[in-house]
Coordinates of N, CA and C in Angstrom, one line a residue:
Y1 N 10.6 -27.5 94.2 CA 10.8 -28.8 93.6 C 9.5 -29.5 93.3
D2 N 8.5 -29.2 94.1 CA 7.2 -29.7 93.8 C 6.7 -29.3 92.4
M3 N 7.0 -28.0 92.1 CA 6.6 -27.5 90.8 C 7.3 -28.3 89.6
Y4 N 8.5 -28.6 89.8 CA 9.3 -29.4 88.9 C 8.6 -30.8 88.7
I5 N 8.3 -31.4 89.8 CA 7.7 -32.7 89.7 C 6.3 -32.6 89.0
R6 N 5.6 -31.6 89.3 CA 4.2 -31.4 88.7 C 4.3 -31.2 87.2
N7 N 5.3 -30.4 86.8 CA 5.4 -30.2 85.3 C 6.1 -31.3 84.6
F8 N 7.2 -31.9 85.1 CA 8.0 -32.8 84.4 C 7.9 -34.2 84.9
G9 N 7.4 -34.4 86.0 CA 7.3 -35.8 86.6 C 6.2 -36.6 86.1
K10 N 6.0 -37.7 86.6 CA 4.9 -38.6 86.2 C 3.6 -38.1 87.0
I11 N 2.5 -38.4 86.4 CA 1.3 -38.1 87.1 C 1.1 -38.9 88.4
N12 N 0.6 -38.3 89.4 CA 0.3 -39.0 90.7 C 1.6 -39.4 91.4
T13 N 2.7 -38.6 91.2 CA 3.9 -38.8 92.0 C 4.2 -37.6 92.9
K14 N 4.8 -37.9 94.0 CA 5.1 -36.8 94.9 C 6.5 -37.1 95.5
Q15 N 7.3 -36.1 95.7 CA 8.6 -36.3 96.3 C 8.4 -36.3 97.8
A16 N 9.0 -37.3 98.5 CA 8.9 -37.5 99.9 C 10.1 -36.9 100.6
Y17 N 11.3 -37.0 100.1 CA 12.5 -36.5 100.8 C 13.4 -35.8 99.8
V18 N 14.2 -34.9 100.4 CA 15.2 -34.2 99.6 C 16.6 -34.4 100.2
Q19 N 17.6 -34.7 99.4 CA 18.9 -34.9 99.9 C 19.6 -33.6 99.9
W20 N 19.3 -32.8 100.8 CA 19.8 -31.4 100.8 C 21.0 -31.3 101.9
N21 N 20.8 -31.8 103.1 CA 21.8 -31.8 104.1 C 22.2 -30.4 104.5
E22 N 21.2 -29.5 104.6 CA 21.6 -28.1 104.9 C 22.0 -27.9 106.4
D23 N 21.7 -28.9 107.2 CA 22.1 -28.8 108.6 C 23.6 -29.2 108.8
N24 N 24.2 -29.8 107.8 CA 25.6 -30.2 108.0 C 26.5 -29.0 107.7
L25 N 27.1 -28.5 108.7 CA 27.9 -27.3 108.6 C 29.4 -27.6 108.4
D26 N 29.8 -28.9 108.5 CA 31.2 -29.2 108.3 C 31.6 -29.1 106.8
R27 N 32.7 -28.6 106.6 CA 33.2 -28.5 105.2 C 34.5 -29.2 105.1
G28 N 34.7 -30.0 104.1 CA 35.9 -30.8 103.9 C 36.9 -30.0 103.1
I29 N 38.1 -30.1 103.3 CA 39.2 -29.5 102.5 C 40.1 -30.5 101.9
Q30 N 40.6 -30.3 100.8 CA 41.5 -31.2 100.1 C 42.9 -30.7 100.0
T31 N 43.3 -30.0 101.0 CA 44.7 -29.6 101.1 C 45.5 -30.2 102.2
D32 N 46.7 -30.4 102.0 CA 47.6 -31.0 103.1 C 47.9 -29.9 104.1
E33 N 48.0 -30.3 105.3 CA 48.4 -29.4 106.3 C 49.9 -29.0 106.2
I34 N 50.2 -27.8 106.3 CA 51.5 -27.3 106.1 C 52.2 -27.4 107.4
E35 N 53.4 -28.0 107.4 CA 54.2 -28.1 108.6 C 55.1 -26.8 108.7
T36 N 55.0 -26.2 109.8 CA 55.8 -24.9 110.0 C 56.6 -25.0 111.3
Q37 N 57.7 -24.3 111.3 CA 58.5 -24.1 112.5 C 58.6 -22.7 112.8
E38 N 58.5 -22.3 114.1 CA 58.7 -20.9 114.4 C 60.2 -20.7 114.8
K39 N 60.8 -19.7 114.1 CA 62.2 -19.3 114.4 C 62.2 -17.8 114.7
W40 N 63.2 -17.4 115.4 CA 63.3 -16.0 115.7 C 64.7 -15.5 115.6
T41 N 64.8 -14.2 115.3 CA 66.1 -13.5 115.2 C 66.1 -12.2 116.0
Q42 N 67.2 -11.8 116.4 CA 67.4 -10.5 117.1 C 68.6 -9.8 116.5
H43 N 68.3 -8.8 115.7 CA 69.4 -8.0 115.1 C 69.1 -6.5 115.2
P44 N 70.0 -5.7 115.7 CA 71.3 -6.2 116.1 C 71.2 -7.0 117.4
G45 N 72.2 -7.9 117.6 CA 72.1 -8.8 118.7 C 72.3 -8.0 120.0
E46 N 71.4 -8.2 120.9 CA 71.5 -7.5 122.2 C 72.1 -8.5 123.2
T47 N 72.2 -9.7 122.9 CA 72.7 -10.7 123.8 C 73.7 -11.6 123.0
A48 N 74.2 -12.6 123.7 CA 75.1 -13.5 123.1 C 74.4 -14.4 122.2
L49 N 73.1 -14.6 122.3 CA 72.2 -15.4 121.5 C 71.4 -14.6 120.6
V50 N 71.7 -14.5 119.3 CA 71.0 -13.6 118.4 C 70.0 -14.3 117.5
S51 N 70.0 -15.6 117.5 CA 69.0 -16.4 116.7 C 68.8 -17.7 117.3
G52 N 67.7 -18.3 117.1 CA 67.5 -19.6 117.8 C 66.3 -20.4 117.2
G53 N 65.9 -21.4 118.0 CA 64.9 -22.3 117.6 C 63.5 -21.8 118.0
P54 N 62.8 -22.8 118.5 CA 61.4 -22.4 118.9 C 61.3 -21.3 119.9
K55 N 60.3 -20.5 119.8 CA 60.1 -19.4 120.7 C 59.7 -20.1 122.0
S56 N 60.4 -19.7 123.1 CA 60.1 -20.3 124.4 C 59.8 -19.2 125.4
S57 N 59.4 -19.6 126.6 CA 58.9 -18.6 127.6 C 60.1 -18.2 128.5
Y58 N 61.3 -18.7 128.3 CA 62.3 -18.4 129.3 C 62.7 -16.9 129.2
D59 N 63.3 -16.4 130.3 CA 63.6 -15.0 130.3 C 64.9 -14.7 129.6
V60 N 65.0 -13.8 128.7 CA 66.2 -13.5 128.0 C 67.3 -12.9 128.9
T61 N 66.9 -12.3 130.0 CA 67.9 -11.7 130.8 C 68.8 -12.8 131.5
T62 N 68.3 -14.0 131.5 CA 69.1 -15.1 132.2 C 70.3 -15.5 131.3
I63 N 70.3 -15.2 130.0 CA 71.4 -15.5 129.1 C 72.3 -14.3 128.8
T64 N 72.0 -13.1 129.4 CA 72.7 -11.9 129.1 C 74.1 -12.0 129.7
P65 N 75.2 -11.9 128.9 CA 76.5 -12.0 129.5 C 76.8 -10.8 130.5
K66 N 77.6 -11.1 131.5 CA 78.0 -10.1 132.4 C 79.1 -9.2 131.7
I67 N 79.0 -7.9 131.9 CA 79.9 -6.9 131.3 C 80.7 -6.3 132.4
D68 N 82.0 -6.4 132.2 CA 82.9 -5.7 133.2 C 83.2 -4.3 132.7
S69 N 82.5 -3.3 133.3 CA 82.6 -1.9 132.8 C 84.0 -1.4 132.9
Q70 N 84.7 -1.7 134.0 CA 86.0 -1.1 134.2 C 87.0 -1.7 133.1
R71 N 86.9 -3.0 132.8 CA 87.7 -3.6 131.8 C 87.4 -3.0 130.4
L72 N 86.1 -2.8 130.1 CA 85.7 -2.2 128.9 C 86.2 -0.8 128.7
A73 N 86.2 0.0 129.8 CA 86.7 1.4 129.8 C 88.2 1.4 129.5
N74 N 88.9 0.5 130.2 CA 90.4 0.4 130.0 C 90.7 0.1 128.5
F75 N 90.0 -0.9 128.0 CA 90.2 -1.3 126.6 C 89.9 -0.1 125.6
L76 N 88.8 0.6 125.8 CA 88.5 1.7 125.0 C 89.5 2.8 125.1
R77 N 90.0 3.1 126.3 CA 91.0 4.1 126.5 C 92.3 3.8 125.7
S78 N 92.7 2.5 125.8 CA 93.9 2.1 125.1 C 93.7 2.1 123.6
A79 N 92.5 1.7 123.1 CA 92.2 1.7 121.7 C 92.2 3.1 121.1
C80 N 91.6 4.0 121.9 CA 91.6 5.4 121.5 C 93.0 6.0 121.3
Q81 N 93.9 5.6 122.2 CA 95.3 6.1 122.2 C 95.9 5.6 120.9
V82 N 95.7 4.3 120.6 CA 96.3 3.7 119.4 C 95.8 4.4 118.1
I83 N 94.5 4.7 118.1 CA 93.9 5.4 117.0 C 94.4 6.8 116.8
E84 N 94.6 7.5 118.0 CA 95.1 8.8 117.9 C 96.5 8.9 117.3
V85 N 97.3 7.9 117.7 CA 98.7 7.8 117.2 C 98.7 7.6 115.7
L86 N 97.8 6.7 115.3 CA 97.7 6.4 113.8 C 97.2 7.6 113.0
F87 N 96.3 8.4 113.6 CA 95.8 9.6 112.9 C 97.0 10.6 112.9
E88 N 97.7 10.8 113.9 CA 98.9 11.7 113.9 C 99.9 11.3 112.9
E89 N 100.2 10.0 112.8 CA 101.1 9.5 111.8 C 100.6 9.8 110.4
D90 N 99.4 9.6 110.2 CA 98.8 9.9 108.9 C 98.9 11.4 108.5
Q91 N 98.6 12.2 109.5 CA 98.7 13.7 109.3 C 100.2 14.1 109.0
V92 N 101.1 13.5 109.7 CA 102.5 13.8 109.5 C 102.9 13.4 108.1
A93 N 102.4 12.2 107.6 CA 102.8 11.7 106.3 C 102.2 12.6 105.2
T94 N 101.1 13.3 105.5 CA 100.5 14.1 104.4 C 100.9 15.5 104.5
Q95 N 101.5 16.0 105.6 CA 101.8 17.4 105.7 C 103.2 17.7 105.1
P96 N 103.4 18.9 104.7 CA 104.8 19.3 104.2 C 105.8 19.1 105.3
R97 N 107.1 19.0 104.9 CA 108.2 18.7 105.8 C 108.4 19.8 106.9
R98 N 108.0 21.1 106.6 CA 108.3 22.2 107.5 C 107.4 22.2 108.7
N99 N 106.2 21.5 108.7 CA 105.3 21.5 109.8 C 105.4 20.2 110.6
L100 N 106.5 19.7 110.9 CA 106.7 18.4 111.6 C 106.8 18.6 113.1
R101 N 106.2 19.6 113.7 CA 106.2 19.7 115.1 C 105.1 18.8 115.7
S102 N 105.5 18.1 116.7 CA 104.4 17.2 117.3 C 103.5 18.1 118.2
R103 N 102.3 17.7 118.2 CA 101.3 18.5 119.0 C 101.0 17.7 120.2
P104 N 100.6 18.4 121.3 CA 100.2 17.6 122.5 C 98.9 16.8 122.2
S105 N 98.8 15.8 122.9 CA 97.6 14.9 122.8 C 96.4 15.6 123.3
S106 N 95.3 15.4 122.5 CA 94.0 16.0 123.0 C 93.3 15.1 123.9
L107 N 93.7 13.8 123.9 CA 93.0 12.9 124.8 C 93.7 12.8 126.2
S108 N 92.9 12.7 127.2 CA 93.6 12.6 128.5 C 93.3 11.2 129.1

């Protein structure tokens, strides 16, 4: 800068200060802060709660529903019997009339 003043400035002038501010490391930004919300999902749902609000630190096992294994097994057994009957009825409807012998159930 002294060379600039020497070549283009007035005679007998000298620059005393520079407005450089190189020690100022702060940078201003002109953008608005974006508001965000954290959401979560769990698919396939492993619990009764498969989506929710803010992520929190509570234990997921505290909201896991109790499963009655014996009741579930009884339901599945009954449902399988119903499905087997429906399959047999469908086979009877599609087979020729001479093969109408009922077969023993394969489920026990």
